[in-house]
Amino acid sequence: MDSPYQSESPSALQILQTVFGYETFRSHQAEVIDQLVNGGDALVLMPTGGGKSVCYQIPALIRPGVAVVLSPLIALMQDQVAAMQQLGVRAAFLNSSLNLEEVQRIESELQTGQLDLIYIAPERLMQPRTLSLLESIPLALFAIDEAHCVSQWGHDFRPEYIQLSVLHERFPNIPRIALTATADAPTRREIIKRLALENARVFVSSFDRPNIRYRIMENQGNARESLLRFIRNEHDGDAGIVYCLSRKRVDDIAEWLGKKGLTALPYHAGMNSEARKQNQDRFLREDGIIIVATIAFGMGIDKPDVRFVAHMNLPKSLEAYYQETGRAGRDGQPANAWMSYGLQDVILLKQMQENSDADEAHRRVEHHKLDAMLGFCELTSCRRQALLHYFDDHLPEPCGNCDTCIEPPETWDASVAAQKALSCVHRTGQRFGVSYVVDVLMGKDDDRIKRFGHDKLTTYGIGTELEQKEWRNLFRQLISRGLLRVDMEAYGSLHLTEAARPVLRSEQPLYLRKFIKASRKKTRSHKTSQAWHDAKDKLLWEALRDLRSQLATEQGVPAYVIFHDATLMEMVERQPQTLSQLSTLSGIGEKKLDAYGEDFLTVINEHLNQTTATPVDTADETLQLYRLGMDASTIATQRGLAESTIYTHLASAIQNGDAEVLEVTGLDETTFNMLCNAIEQFEDNNRLKPVYESLEGAYEYNILRCVKAAMLSEALA
Ligand code: ADP
Ligand code: ZN
């Protein structure tokens, strides 16, 4: 999906590389940036994880003045700003969480041109004080994030977004960019109209999320166990979201997963806001947390390394399904969208719809959406093709990365069984629900059946060839396909529809998905957690994650703000040994290289040193050469290794008592003692960077590493 178009502005690509640490632009990024840099407006439709933020962040750095970013989610602004600051971008936010003093400080930074980016909540922007402040300073652009919030038809409607049309009136010369991951045409039209973006260039990217594997399975009454098996088999130690329909179910599942040894935290509107915030924060900040939530959770969640999204119920539309599953794998690494659903879900959603007090037009829309969702579940062909088709996007070939592609479901000619089911509904007077009709079909010995005289019907006991679960599966598909309607006013009784007629009359065969017994079904797993080459790689991965979370905790930011998983994985794969090798990895710009490079190199080098043993121990080779009188830099040249690697070898020789620290480092006793004291001050963690900085860079990391090794050897002795 990388577009050949790269930006006209040489500085745009340069900023992408040096600030963000990425090699090339994706999709429409470069074109959008050029449009804004040239003063035009843009509407950007890109899937979650597509890289929308760069579209305004880079113009913010190129154009003079501050860029104003409007976002509805004040809870997330702090993390967004922290992520920018990590890149060395001057960013701040203005929202109701700040006290007066903080507000004044930021306002004065705005007035004195000290900011590149300011994040503001729409309601704050509308305050006369904010508007007149903005009118008095140079502005680079306005970015309206989550722009679908202006849509009254959408489920994220925010009234304060409607007022954003004033931007056009009060700041006619400032370019505006609206961004959303909601793709459908009506929403797009509404955004253009309400935000007065008629002159904006519209950029629509493909909505495919190729790294997400879609899987839908039937709930045979054991959804909880299936979920646990799925997490244990495929997502050990991963972060994920589990969606449930009700608050009670959220609490139950979270507690149950907790008992099974997983870290699963609940999130729903019934909890107090403090507890909710705490769970959300832990999910964002710590590694490997599972959040169990109602759909209230997740909008705007920027966490890039959510490895799975599990649905314990059917979402009410494909839009919702796409949006919720889309929270997995924003970083582009493999992720799973897993769903369990059953007859009960179908009935419940139909019921909610019948009881909805929406007007006729709305109801029709909802009805259509639910039918599309149900049809999607029962598909026997590629799910991704169907999903994209629904959003007017097209995938020419089956994807190969969804359950129906991987294990094509078997179908069977269900015409005769369906006829039996439909006529049994008819003969019992269209007054009963699924369970009762199934009992009649199976010829159950039951008082109620006898009382109604249904044991005398021709359809009584004609369905013994299928088991009860198989009948329920069949009924679910008949309801999903609209051959039967569930009447909620009449206690869930089944009614025949027009669509049932051709099947009943044998005018149309009916092929359905074959029922698969849970126990017989072999589930092929999709391990999205990294399959490491060997145990050593896994150890390095864990050591890198530990360092990352230590750095994140120190600064009170989420771990992914330091480095994404993808960057750490590249470290494991490529094992860089110098700063310049490190700088070529994706996601490492100048600022982060400077801030964290040495710390990560230390971990990598220590790891290499411990693991690269046989056949000729490489650290040993260094020691031999050292004993022959070579210094570190000569050994490095001779062996074609980085000097820092040689020092790591020497450090471990020192630690093992095979080399003498003063000799290796050339330090005198007094300086050595001084350095020991300096290192001791930071003893609570394993990092040399604070030591290095406290000494103002006077002593190289290589030297510090050796001194520390000497201290460790003394500590051991
Ligand atoms: P969105 O807001 O569209 O969901 P983000 O802006 O958060 O997506 O970007 C998703 C991820 O992709 C982020 O980790 C971001 O740093 C990364 N990214 C953005 N642009 C590029 C690029 N050109 N090359 C590589 N990674 C990129
Ligand atoms: Zn597919």
XYZ file of C-alpha atoms in Angstrom, residues 298-538:
241
model
C -11.878 1.978 23.259
C -12.730 5.002 21.196
C -9.520 6.768 20.361
C -7.390 4.281 22.249
C -4.012 4.840 20.659
C -2.324 1.797 22.123
C -0.556 0.298 19.129
C 0.238 -3.158 20.488
C -3.203 -4.568 21.299
C -2.684 -8.095 19.983
C -6.274 -9.338 20.071
C -9.853 -8.161 20.288
C -12.359 -10.780 21.400
C -16.128 -10.388 21.106
C -18.211 -12.472 23.464
C -21.352 -11.268 21.693
C -22.413 -10.114 18.309
C -21.818 -6.401 17.622
C -24.916 -4.671 16.331
C -23.501 -3.701 12.962
C -20.534 -4.310 10.710
C -19.467 -0.714 11.295
C -19.199 -1.442 14.987
C -17.450 -4.751 14.319
C -14.923 -3.120 12.025
C -14.254 -0.294 14.439
C -13.929 -2.495 17.512
C -11.774 -5.163 15.874
C -9.734 -2.345 14.360
C -8.304 -1.568 17.777
C -6.120 -4.632 17.390
C -2.752 -4.391 15.690
C -2.444 -0.688 14.997
C 1.296 -1.235 14.793
C 0.816 -3.418 11.728
C 2.029 -6.576 13.466
C -0.158 -9.718 13.286
C -3.294 -9.540 15.449
C -6.442 -11.570 16.003
C -10.097 -10.541 15.882
C -11.923 -13.384 17.558
C -15.654 -13.688 18.104
C -17.983 -16.192 19.668
C -21.683 -15.919 18.961
C -24.768 -18.045 19.096
C -28.508 -18.280 18.793
C -29.043 -16.289 21.983
C -27.156 -13.316 20.537
C -29.244 -13.330 17.434
C -32.462 -13.384 19.418
C -31.280 -10.738 21.868
C -30.238 -8.289 19.204
C -33.434 -8.822 17.246
C -35.288 -8.183 20.472
C -33.409 -4.964 21.214
C -34.226 -3.824 17.755
C -37.929 -4.574 18.003
C -38.103 -2.696 21.272
C -36.161 0.280 19.995
C -38.255 3.460 20.068
C -36.540 4.886 17.030
C -38.687 6.132 14.176
C -39.499 3.995 11.178
C -36.612 5.246 9.018
C -34.052 4.650 11.728
C -35.447 1.210 12.412
C -35.127 0.237 8.808
C -31.493 1.293 8.805
C -30.794 -0.633 12.002
C -32.553 -3.661 10.646
C -30.497 -3.631 7.518
C -27.307 -3.262 9.536
C -28.090 -6.172 11.797
C -28.920 -8.370 8.831
C -25.597 -7.495 7.254
C -23.832 -8.406 10.492
C -25.647 -11.724 10.749
C -24.950 -12.547 7.131
C -21.289 -11.850 7.744
C -21.183 -14.388 10.569
C -22.749 -17.137 8.477
C -20.501 -16.587 5.465
C -18.801 -19.528 3.875
C -16.494 -17.402 1.722
C -13.744 -14.887 2.568
C -14.736 -12.593 5.425
C -12.348 -9.819 4.512
C -13.723 -9.570 0.994
C -17.237 -9.268 2.379
C -16.254 -6.747 5.038
C -14.452 -4.494 2.580
C -17.236 -4.844 0.061
C -19.648 -3.552 2.675
C -17.530 -0.391 2.872
C -17.352 -0.078 -0.917
C -13.764 -1.166 -0.917
C -12.711 -4.149 -2.979
C -10.357 -7.018 -2.560
C -9.916 -8.953 -5.788
C -8.771 -12.247 -4.234
C -9.761 -14.098 -1.059
C -7.440 -12.918 1.688
C -5.962 -16.119 3.051
C -6.007 -14.591 6.534
C -9.509 -15.240 7.846
C -11.079 -18.396 9.235
C -13.125 -19.174 6.150
C -10.060 -18.832 3.917
C -7.862 -20.916 6.177
C -10.362 -23.661 6.898
C -13.193 -23.379 4.407
C -16.353 -24.358 6.266
C -18.199 -27.378 5.017
C -21.700 -26.776 3.792
C -24.547 -29.219 3.467
C -27.834 -29.379 1.649
C -30.139 -28.405 4.483
C -33.283 -28.158 2.329
C -35.121 -31.111 3.837
C -34.182 -30.308 7.435
C -35.194 -26.686 6.895
C -38.547 -27.802 5.498
C -39.143 -29.904 8.588
C -38.213 -26.998 10.843
C -40.322 -24.468 8.989
C -43.378 -26.665 8.786
C -43.109 -27.529 12.463
C -43.167 -23.798 13.221
C -46.226 -23.519 11.030
C -48.055 -26.509 12.518
C -47.488 -25.426 16.099
C -49.237 -22.183 15.196
C -46.257 -19.783 15.109
C -46.659 -19.295 18.832
C -43.498 -20.901 20.229
C -39.796 -20.244 20.531
C -36.840 -22.274 19.273
C -36.520 -24.651 22.235
C -40.109 -25.792 22.100
C -40.150 -26.325 18.358
C -36.929 -28.319 18.567
C -38.478 -30.506 21.287
C -41.428 -31.247 19.032
C -39.157 -32.063 16.104
C -37.175 -34.437 18.248
C -40.315 -36.063 19.614
C -39.608 -35.238 23.222
C -41.799 -36.794 25.881
C -43.062 -33.596 27.473
C -46.245 -32.612 29.333
C -46.540 -29.255 27.671
C -46.317 -30.812 24.215
C -49.022 -33.296 25.166
C -51.262 -30.634 26.657
C -51.169 -28.737 23.367
C -51.711 -31.959 21.481
C -48.530 -31.388 19.516
C -47.511 -35.011 19.963
C -50.229 -35.759 17.408
C -48.732 -33.509 14.739
C -47.148 -34.985 11.613
C -43.981 -33.103 12.453
C -43.717 -34.608 15.942
C -40.553 -36.665 16.115
C -39.598 -36.299 12.457
C -36.257 -34.708 13.318
C -34.378 -37.438 15.133
C -31.578 -37.432 12.579
C -30.113 -34.267 14.100
C -29.031 -33.550 17.641
C -30.485 -30.691 19.635
C -27.416 -28.496 19.121
C -27.590 -29.113 15.413
C -31.227 -28.023 15.327
C -30.415 -24.861 17.242
C -27.627 -24.150 14.801
C -30.065 -24.620 11.922
C -32.649 -22.314 13.503
C -29.992 -19.671 14.057
C -29.121 -19.742 10.412
C -32.771 -19.632 9.387
C -33.271 -16.568 11.580
C -30.056 -14.957 10.386
C -31.075 -15.484 6.804
C -34.492 -14.039 7.461
C -36.560 -17.190 6.797
C -37.872 -16.952 10.315
C -38.656 -13.879 12.342
C -38.574 -13.736 16.126
C -41.513 -11.901 17.672
C -40.449 -10.390 20.937
C -43.838 -9.015 21.872
C -44.983 -12.624 21.882
C -42.203 -14.085 24.033
C -39.795 -14.933 21.263
C -42.214 -16.913 19.146
C -41.102 -17.796 15.643
C -42.918 -16.650 12.518
C -42.482 -17.651 8.905
C -41.558 -14.923 6.465
C -42.012 -14.609 2.725
C -38.451 -15.799 2.278
C -39.410 -19.179 3.747
C -41.911 -19.936 1.012
C -39.607 -21.037 -1.859
C -37.730 -23.324 0.534
C -40.908 -24.882 1.884
C -42.136 -25.499 -1.636
C -38.826 -27.053 -2.715
C -38.372 -24.329 -5.268
C -35.031 -23.342 -3.831
C -32.351 -25.514 -2.254
C -30.769 -24.260 0.943
C -27.101 -24.788 1.708
C -25.934 -24.001 5.212
C -22.737 -24.112 7.206
C -22.197 -27.495 8.705
C -22.434 -27.683 12.451
C -19.070 -28.505 13.968
C -18.988 -30.050 17.395
C -16.698 -28.108 19.647
C -14.758 -31.143 20.777
C -14.096 -32.358 17.269
C -13.050 -29.042 15.925
C -9.345 -28.735 15.566
C -8.468 -25.120 15.941
C -5.538 -23.964 13.989
C -3.851 -21.276 15.962
C -2.564 -17.977 14.751
C 0.235 -17.175 17.057
C 0.618 -13.481 16.839
C 2.991 -13.301 19.706
C 6.442 -13.492 18.279
C 7.654 -16.962 17.393
C 11.279 -16.526 18.365
C 14.004 -18.488 16.700
C 15.188 -19.738 20.026
C 15.022 -19.257 23.734
C 17.872 -16.737 23.669
C 15.924 -14.395 21.462
C 13.043 -14.635 23.854
